[in-house]
Amino acid sequence: MSANSRLTIAAHSLTWIGLYQRRGHEVATSEQIATSVNTNPVVIRRLLGELRGAGLVDSRRGAGAGWTLSRDLAAITLLDVHRVVEPGPVFALHRATPDPDCVVGRGIGPAIKAVYDDVEAAMQRELARTTLEDVLRDVLAAD
Amino acid sequence: MSANSRLTIAAHSLTWIGLYQRRGHEVATSEQIATSVNTNPVVIRRLLGELRGAGLVDSRRGAGAGWTLSRDLAAITLLDVHRVVEPGPVFALHRATPDPDCVVGRGIGPAIKAVYDDVEAAMQRELARTTLEDVLRDVLAAD
DNA sequence: CACAGAAATAACAATTATTGTTACAACAAG
DNA sequence: CTTGTTGTAACAATAATTGTTATTTCTGTG
């Protein structure tokens, strides 16, 4: 697969909007965000559009339009973002059903899925520990 | 990307070889394994070839050839397998370098990478907790 | 030595996700 | 009405996974 930087780009975008608003601006445009991220504005709009669907950001249209956070940075965890931009499991089970006449073929699916579920849970616990406020703090501290 | 079932197929293959050997057989052919997994033998050979490079299996060529485990199932964790078949991080950073003239552009990479590292570590801890012996036990218990 | 069975390997197509890009429609502030 | 920006569609480029076919290489056995 090509590199999957959706979570990175989404977190970057939200953090940028948060800092921009904190500095007194009303709305951030996808053009501005794209400049900081170094990508195309449409990429930003697509991602932020998904995040809007999850209630993390709002958008205004028309002249003077742009994006605003729906919640404070401190109320958005990386897990919140991850859930939106990376749905679906990290590991897939078999693409085709394994041989039902084989013990291993019959039992391996459920057996390994139990492990995958634990792995996902551990991942989510880690992602939930960090808010975008934490990220912004680290960003500013490193400057 | 297409579904990533490499870890699942690899674990299935190794578990199958382990059970087959435990039942008194010398070597397992990719044809047999492919039947249980329900895929093409070449897919199995490719994966097992990578696992051989990591010292998890051996292969014999010629007539009566096939695959054998290099270690007991109890000495192979899912992390061992994962390391071989899914190298590289779960989350990628930016594809293109973010704007160095922007505070967020400068700092977001290291800030978020620290989180990603913690997530990977948590994932690996979980994967290391399960051996293929555990998997086989669950498989047989469910039968 | 010849044969047969199986791995080793190369090559290709199909599918899919991500990313970047262009173009244009929809919309709202002034 | 003009202008700036989102909303959206459409497309290409890239890349990874998976499946498949075909061919070569190796080795045990008769």
Short mmCIF file of C-alpha atoms (C1' of nucleotides) in Angstrom, two decimals:
data_model
loop_
_atom_site.label_atom_id
_atom_site.label_comp_id
_atom_site.label_asym_id
_atom_site.label_seq_id
_atom_site.Cartn_x
_atom_site.Cartn_y
_atom_site.Cartn_z
CA MET A 1 0.00 0.00 0.00
CA SER A 2 1.10 3.49 -0.29
CA ALA A 3 2.01 5.05 3.01
CA ASN A 4 -0.97 5.67 5.19
CA SER A 5 -0.59 9.16 6.59
CA ARG A 6 -4.25 9.96 7.04
CA LEU A 7 -4.06 10.10 10.82
CA THR A 8 -0.98 12.29 10.64
CA ILE A 9 -2.54 14.72 8.18
CA ALA A 10 -5.80 14.86 10.10
CA ALA A 11 -4.08 15.53 13.42
CA HIS A 12 -1.87 18.13 11.80
CA SER A 13 -4.86 19.90 10.29
CA LEU A 14 -6.87 19.98 13.49
CA THR A 15 -3.90 21.16 15.52
CA TRP A 16 -3.26 23.91 13.01
CA ILE A 17 -6.87 25.10 13.15
CA GLY A 18 -6.75 25.05 16.94
CA LEU A 19 -3.62 27.16 17.12
CA TYR A 20 -4.90 29.56 14.46
CA GLN A 21 -8.15 30.11 16.33
CA ARG A 22 -6.28 30.52 19.59
CA ARG A 23 -4.41 33.35 17.95
CA GLY A 24 -7.68 35.13 17.35
CA HIS A 25 -8.71 34.10 13.86
CA GLU A 26 -12.24 33.06 13.07
CA VAL A 27 -11.84 30.37 10.45
CA ALA A 28 -9.03 28.52 8.74
CA THR A 29 -9.10 27.80 5.01
CA SER A 30 -8.07 24.53 3.46
CA GLU A 31 -5.57 26.54 1.43
CA GLN A 32 -3.80 27.71 4.60
CA ILE A 33 -3.84 24.28 6.15
CA ALA A 34 -2.60 22.69 2.94
CA THR A 35 0.34 25.08 2.95
CA SER A 36 1.38 23.98 6.44
CA VAL A 37 0.85 20.30 5.62
CA ASN A 38 2.45 20.71 2.21
CA THR A 39 -0.24 19.07 0.15
CA ASN A 40 -3.21 19.92 -2.03
CA PRO A 41 -6.21 21.76 -0.51
CA VAL A 42 -8.58 19.12 -1.83
CA VAL A 43 -6.79 16.50 0.25
CA ILE A 44 -7.47 18.65 3.31
CA ARG A 45 -11.10 19.22 2.40
CA ARG A 46 -11.69 15.52 1.92
CA LEU A 47 -10.22 14.62 5.28
CA LEU A 48 -11.87 17.48 7.16
CA GLY A 49 -15.13 16.58 5.48
CA GLU A 50 -14.96 13.17 7.12
CA LEU A 51 -14.07 14.73 10.45
CA ARG A 52 -17.05 17.07 10.13
CA GLY A 53 -19.25 14.01 9.71
CA ALA A 54 -17.98 12.84 13.08
CA GLY A 55 -18.66 16.21 14.71
CA LEU A 56 -15.04 17.27 15.19
CA VAL A 57 -15.08 20.31 12.92
CA ASP A 58 -17.56 22.63 11.24
CA SER A 59 -17.28 24.39 7.92
CA ARG A 60 -18.72 27.58 6.49
CA ARG A 61 -19.21 28.16 2.79
CA GLY A 62 -19.27 31.31 0.73
CA ALA A 63 -16.85 34.22 0.91
CA GLY A 64 -14.78 34.35 4.09
CA ALA A 65 -15.52 30.68 4.58
CA GLY A 66 -13.37 28.03 6.20
CA TRP A 67 -13.10 25.54 9.02
CA THR A 68 -13.56 25.75 12.77
CA LEU A 69 -13.13 23.23 15.56
CA SER A 70 -16.35 21.89 17.07
CA ARG A 71 -14.59 21.17 20.35
CA ASP A 72 -11.51 22.36 22.10
CA LEU A 73 -8.22 20.65 21.27
CA ALA A 74 -8.18 19.25 24.80
CA ALA A 75 -11.42 17.42 24.10
CA ILE A 76 -10.15 15.62 20.99
CA THR A 77 -7.98 12.53 21.41
CA LEU A 78 -6.00 10.84 18.70
CA LEU A 79 -8.38 7.93 19.12
CA ASP A 80 -11.29 10.19 18.16
CA VAL A 81 -9.45 11.14 15.00
CA HIS A 82 -8.28 7.61 14.32
CA ARG A 83 -11.79 6.23 14.54
CA VAL A 84 -12.83 8.55 11.74
CA VAL A 85 -9.94 8.38 9.33
CA GLU A 86 -8.85 4.78 9.84
CA PRO A 87 -11.89 2.67 10.36
CA GLY A 88 -11.54 -1.05 9.90
CA PRO A 89 -9.15 -3.42 11.61
CA VAL A 90 -5.38 -3.34 11.38
CA PHE A 91 -5.18 -7.03 10.50
CA ALA A 92 -7.52 -8.84 8.17
CA LEU A 93 -8.59 -12.42 8.52
CA HIS A 94 -8.62 -14.77 5.52
CA ARG A 95 -9.83 -13.33 2.26
CA ALA A 96 -11.31 -16.69 1.28
CA THR A 97 -12.88 -19.05 3.83
CA PRO A 98 -10.29 -21.65 4.91
CA ASP A 99 -10.92 -25.35 4.43
CA PRO A 100 -13.85 -26.39 6.65
CA ASP A 101 -12.65 -30.00 6.48
CA CYS A 102 -9.44 -29.08 8.30
CA VAL A 103 -9.23 -28.56 12.07
CA VAL A 104 -6.92 -25.63 11.64
CA GLY A 105 -9.02 -24.23 8.82
CA ARG A 106 -12.08 -24.35 11.03
CA GLY A 107 -10.61 -22.95 14.20
CA ILE A 108 -7.89 -20.52 13.23
CA GLY A 109 -10.22 -17.65 12.41
CA PRO A 110 -11.87 -17.22 15.80
CA ALA A 111 -8.64 -18.07 17.62
CA ILE A 112 -6.63 -15.38 15.92
CA LYS A 113 -9.43 -12.85 15.91
CA ALA A 114 -9.41 -12.90 19.69
CA VAL A 115 -5.77 -11.85 19.64
CA TYR A 116 -6.40 -9.16 17.04
CA ASP A 117 -9.17 -7.74 19.18
CA ASP A 118 -6.78 -7.45 22.11
CA VAL A 119 -4.21 -5.76 19.90
CA GLU A 120 -6.75 -3.25 18.64
CA ALA A 121 -7.85 -2.53 22.19
CA ALA A 122 -4.26 -1.88 23.25
CA MET A 123 -3.75 0.42 20.28
CA GLN A 124 -6.87 2.36 21.10
CA ARG A 125 -5.88 2.72 24.74
CA GLU A 126 -2.61 4.30 23.66
CA LEU A 127 -4.24 6.62 21.14
CA ALA A 128 -6.81 7.71 23.69
CA ARG A 129 -4.06 8.83 26.06
CA THR A 130 -3.04 11.75 23.87
CA THR A 131 -5.20 14.78 23.10
CA LEU A 132 -4.51 17.32 20.39
CA GLU A 133 -3.85 19.76 23.21
CA ASP A 134 -0.98 17.49 24.26
CA VAL A 135 0.26 17.47 20.69
CA LEU A 136 0.11 21.26 20.43
CA ARG A 137 1.92 21.64 23.74
CA ASP A 138 4.75 19.43 22.51
CA VAL A 139 4.85 21.29 19.21
CA LEU A 140 5.17 24.66 20.92
CA ALA A 141 7.63 23.36 23.50
CA ALA A 142 9.97 22.08 20.82
CA ASP A 143 10.06 25.43 19.08
CA MET B 1 -5.20 -1.14 -0.05
CA SER B 2 -6.43 -4.60 -0.29
CA ALA B 3 -7.02 -6.37 2.97
CA ASN B 4 -3.81 -7.25 4.69
CA SER B 5 -4.08 -10.87 5.77
CA ARG B 6 -0.39 -11.69 5.67
CA LEU B 7 -0.11 -12.22 9.41
CA THR B 8 -3.20 -14.40 9.40
CA ILE B 9 -1.99 -16.56 6.52
CA ALA B 10 1.49 -16.86 7.99
CA ALA B 11 0.18 -17.87 11.41
CA HIS B 12 -2.22 -20.33 9.83
CA SER B 13 0.55 -21.91 7.78
CA LEU B 14 2.94 -22.29 10.69
CA THR B 15 0.25 -23.69 12.93
CA TRP B 16 -0.72 -26.17 10.26
CA ILE B 17 2.86 -27.34 9.83
CA GLY B 18 3.21 -27.66 13.58
CA LEU B 19 0.12 -29.83 13.95
CA TYR B 20 1.06 -31.92 10.92
CA GLN B 21 4.51 -32.63 12.30
CA ARG B 22 3.05 -33.38 15.71
CA ARG B 23 0.98 -36.05 14.04
CA GLY B 24 4.13 -37.74 12.85
CA HIS B 25 4.73 -36.36 9.40
CA GLU B 26 8.14 -35.21 8.28
CA VAL B 27 7.43 -32.27 6.04
CA ALA B 28 4.43 -30.30 4.86
CA THR B 29 4.05 -29.23 1.24
CA SER B 30 2.85 -25.83 0.17
CA GLU B 31 0.12 -27.63 -1.72
CA GLN B 32 -1.26 -29.11 1.50
CA ILE B 33 -1.00 -25.86 3.38
CA ALA B 34 -2.62 -23.98 0.52
CA THR B 35 -5.57 -26.36 0.67
CA SER B 36 -6.15 -25.61 4.35
CA VAL B 37 -5.70 -21.88 3.84
CA ASN B 38 -7.73 -21.95 0.63
CA THR B 39 -5.30 -20.11 -1.57
CA ASN B 40 -2.61 -20.73 -4.17
CA PRO B 41 0.53 -22.70 -3.23
CA VAL B 42 2.72 -19.91 -4.57
CA VAL B 43 1.23 -17.54 -2.03
CA ILE B 44 2.26 -19.95 0.69
CA ARG B 45 5.76 -20.41 -0.71
CA ARG B 46 6.30 -16.68 -0.90
CA LEU B 47 5.27 -16.12 2.71
CA LEU B 48 7.13 -19.14 4.06
CA GLY B 49 10.16 -18.05 2.09
CA GLU B 50 10.21 -14.82 4.08
CA LEU B 51 9.74 -16.72 7.31
CA ARG B 52 12.62 -18.97 6.38
CA GLY B 53 14.79 -15.89 6.00
CA ALA B 54 13.96 -15.09 9.61
CA GLY B 55 14.80 -18.58 10.78
CA LEU B 56 11.29 -19.71 11.62
CA VAL B 57 11.01 -22.51 9.05
CA ASP B 58 13.26 -24.62 6.84
CA SER B 59 12.57 -26.05 3.43
CA ARG B 60 13.78 -29.07 1.52
CA ARG B 61 13.79 -29.29 -2.24
CA GLY B 62 13.59 -32.24 -4.56
CA ALA B 63 11.30 -35.23 -4.27
CA GLY B 64 9.64 -35.63 -0.88
CA ALA B 65 10.38 -31.99 -0.20
CA GLY B 66 8.42 -29.50 1.87
CA TRP B 67 8.51 -27.31 4.93
CA THR B 68 9.45 -27.92 8.55
CA LEU B 69 9.39 -25.70 11.61
CA SER B 70 12.78 -24.51 12.82
CA ARG B 71 11.46 -24.12 16.35
CA ASP B 72 8.60 -25.51 18.36
CA LEU B 73 5.25 -23.72 18.13
CA ALA B 74 5.66 -22.70 21.75
CA ALA B 75 8.80 -20.79 20.83
CA ILE B 76 7.17 -18.70 18.12
CA THR B 77 5.09 -15.69 19.12
CA LEU B 78 2.78 -13.74 16.87
CA LEU B 79 5.23 -10.87 17.28
CA ASP B 80 7.97 -13.01 15.73
CA VAL B 81 5.75 -13.64 12.75
CA HIS B 82 4.52 -10.07 12.59
CA ARG B 83 8.04 -8.70 12.51
CA VAL B 84 8.72 -10.72 9.38
CA VAL B 85 5.56 -10.32 7.37
CA GLU B 86 4.55 -6.80 8.39
CA PRO B 87 7.66 -4.74 8.76
CA GLY B 88 7.30 -0.99 8.76
CA PRO B 89 5.13 1.20 10.96
CA VAL B 90 1.36 1.10 11.20
CA PHE B 91 1.07 4.85 10.74
CA ALA B 92 3.13 6.91 8.34
CA LEU B 93 4.26 10.46 8.92
CA HIS B 94 3.92 13.09 6.20
CA ARG B 95 4.71 12.00 2.67
CA ALA B 96 6.06 15.46 1.88
CA THR B 97 7.94 17.55 4.43
CA PRO B 98 5.54 20.01 6.09
CA ASP B 99 6.12 23.75 5.90
CA PRO B 100 9.32 24.57 7.84
CA ASP B 101 8.13 28.18 8.18
CA CYS B 102 5.15 27.07 10.29
CA VAL B 103 5.41 26.17 13.98
CA VAL B 104 3.06 23.28 13.56
CA GLY B 105 4.77 22.19 10.36
CA ARG B 106 8.09 22.11 12.17
CA GLY B 107 7.01 20.38 15.36
CA ILE B 108 4.17 18.04 14.49
CA GLY B 109 6.36 15.28 13.08
CA PRO B 110 8.43 14.51 16.19
CA ALA B 111 5.45 15.15 18.47
CA ILE B 112 3.23 12.63 16.77
CA LYS B 113 5.99 10.14 16.15
CA ALA B 114 6.45 9.80 19.90
CA VAL B 115 2.84 8.73 20.17
CA TYR B 116 3.12 6.34 17.26
CA ASP B 117 6.13 4.72 18.89
CA ASP B 118 4.12 4.11 22.05
CA VAL B 119 1.27 2.63 20.00
CA GLU B 120 3.63 0.28 18.20
CA ALA B 121 5.16 -0.80 21.48
CA ALA B 122 1.72 -1.57 22.91
CA MET B 123 0.83 -3.55 19.81
CA GLN B 124 4.01 -5.54 20.02
CA ARG B 125 3.49 -6.28 23.70
CA GLU B 126 0.10 -7.76 22.87
CA LEU B 127 1.38 -9.80 19.93
CA ALA B 128 4.25 -11.13 22.02
CA ARG B 129 1.82 -12.50 24.59
CA THR B 130 0.51 -15.19 22.24
CA THR B 131 2.52 -18.10 20.91
CA LEU B 132 1.48 -20.36 18.06
CA GLU B 133 1.16 -23.08 20.67
CA ASP B 134 -1.55 -20.95 22.29
CA VAL B 135 -3.23 -20.57 18.94
CA LEU B 136 -3.13 -24.31 18.27
CA ARG B 137 -4.51 -25.03 21.72
CA ASP B 138 -7.46 -22.72 21.08
CA VAL B 139 -7.98 -24.23 17.65
CA LEU B 140 -8.10 -27.76 19.04
CA ALA B 141 -10.22 -26.75 22.03
CA ALA B 142 -12.88 -25.22 19.80
CA ASP B 143 -13.21 -28.38 17.75
"C1'" DC C 1 21.06 -42.24 -15.05
"C1'" DA C 2 16.20 -41.02 -15.67
"C1'" DC C 3 12.06 -39.77 -13.59
"C1'" DA C 4 8.97 -37.50 -10.62
"C1'" DG C 5 7.72 -34.39 -7.09
"C1'" DA C 6 8.19 -30.11 -5.06
"C1'" DA C 7 10.39 -25.76 -4.07
"C1'" DA C 8 12.31 -21.39 -6.35
"C1'" DT C 9 11.43 -17.80 -9.14
"C1'" DA C 10 9.84 -14.73 -12.63
"C1'" DA C 11 6.21 -12.47 -14.74
"C1'" DC C 12 1.72 -10.81 -15.17
"C1'" DA C 13 -3.15 -9.32 -14.13
"C1'" DA C 14 -6.80 -7.86 -10.95
"C1'" DT C 15 -8.08 -5.39 -7.15
"C1'" DT C 16 -7.77 -1.79 -3.91
"C1'" DA C 17 -6.26 2.34 -1.07
"C1'" DT C 18 -3.84 6.49 -0.94
"C1'" DT C 19 -2.48 10.70 -2.70
"C1'" DG C 20 -2.33 14.44 -5.81
"C1'" DT C 21 -4.46 17.11 -9.36
"C1'" DT C 22 -7.80 19.63 -12.34
"C1'" DA C 23 -12.20 21.34 -13.15
"C1'" DC C 24 -16.46 23.03 -12.00
"C1'" DA C 25 -20.73 23.71 -9.34
"C1'" DA C 26 -22.77 25.66 -5.08
"C1'" DC C 27 -22.89 29.06 -1.90
"C1'" DA C 28 -22.63 33.30 0.98
"C1'" DA C 29 -20.51 37.73 2.47
"C1'" DG C 30 -19.87 42.25 0.99
"C1'" DC D 1 -22.92 41.01 -8.90
"C1'" DT D 2 -18.41 39.76 -7.63
"C1'" DT D 3 -15.29 37.16 -5.11
"C1'" DG D 4 -13.50 33.63 -2.29
"C1'" DT D 5 -14.06 29.22 -0.55
"C1'" DT D 6 -16.22 24.85 0.22
"C1'" DG D 7 -18.28 20.69 -2.07
"C1'" DT D 8 -17.69 17.26 -5.33
"C1'" DA D 9 -16.64 14.61 -9.27
"C1'" DA D 10 -13.33 12.67 -12.09
"C1'" DC D 11 -8.94 11.08 -13.25
"C1'" DA D 12 -4.00 9.60 -13.06
"C1'" DA D 13 -0.01 7.89 -10.55
"C1'" DT D 14 1.78 4.96 -7.20
"C1'" DA D 15 2.01 1.04 -4.54
"C1'" DA D 16 0.72 -3.25 -1.92
"C1'" DT D 17 -1.74 -7.50 -1.84
"C1'" DT D 18 -3.33 -11.51 -3.83
"C1'" DG D 19 -3.95 -14.90 -7.27
"C1'" DT D 20 -2.27 -17.22 -11.31
"C1'" DT D 21 0.63 -19.44 -14.92
"C1'" DA D 22 4.82 -21.00 -16.51
"C1'" DT D 23 9.45 -22.37 -16.11
"C1'" DT D 24 13.67 -23.67 -13.76
"C1'" DT D 25 16.18 -26.01 -10.18
"C1'" DC D 26 16.91 -29.41 -7.08
"C1'" DT D 27 16.90 -34.10 -4.97
"C1'" DG D 28 15.22 -38.65 -3.54
"C1'" DT D 29 13.92 -42.94 -5.61
"C1'" DG D 30 13.53 -46.59 -8.90
#
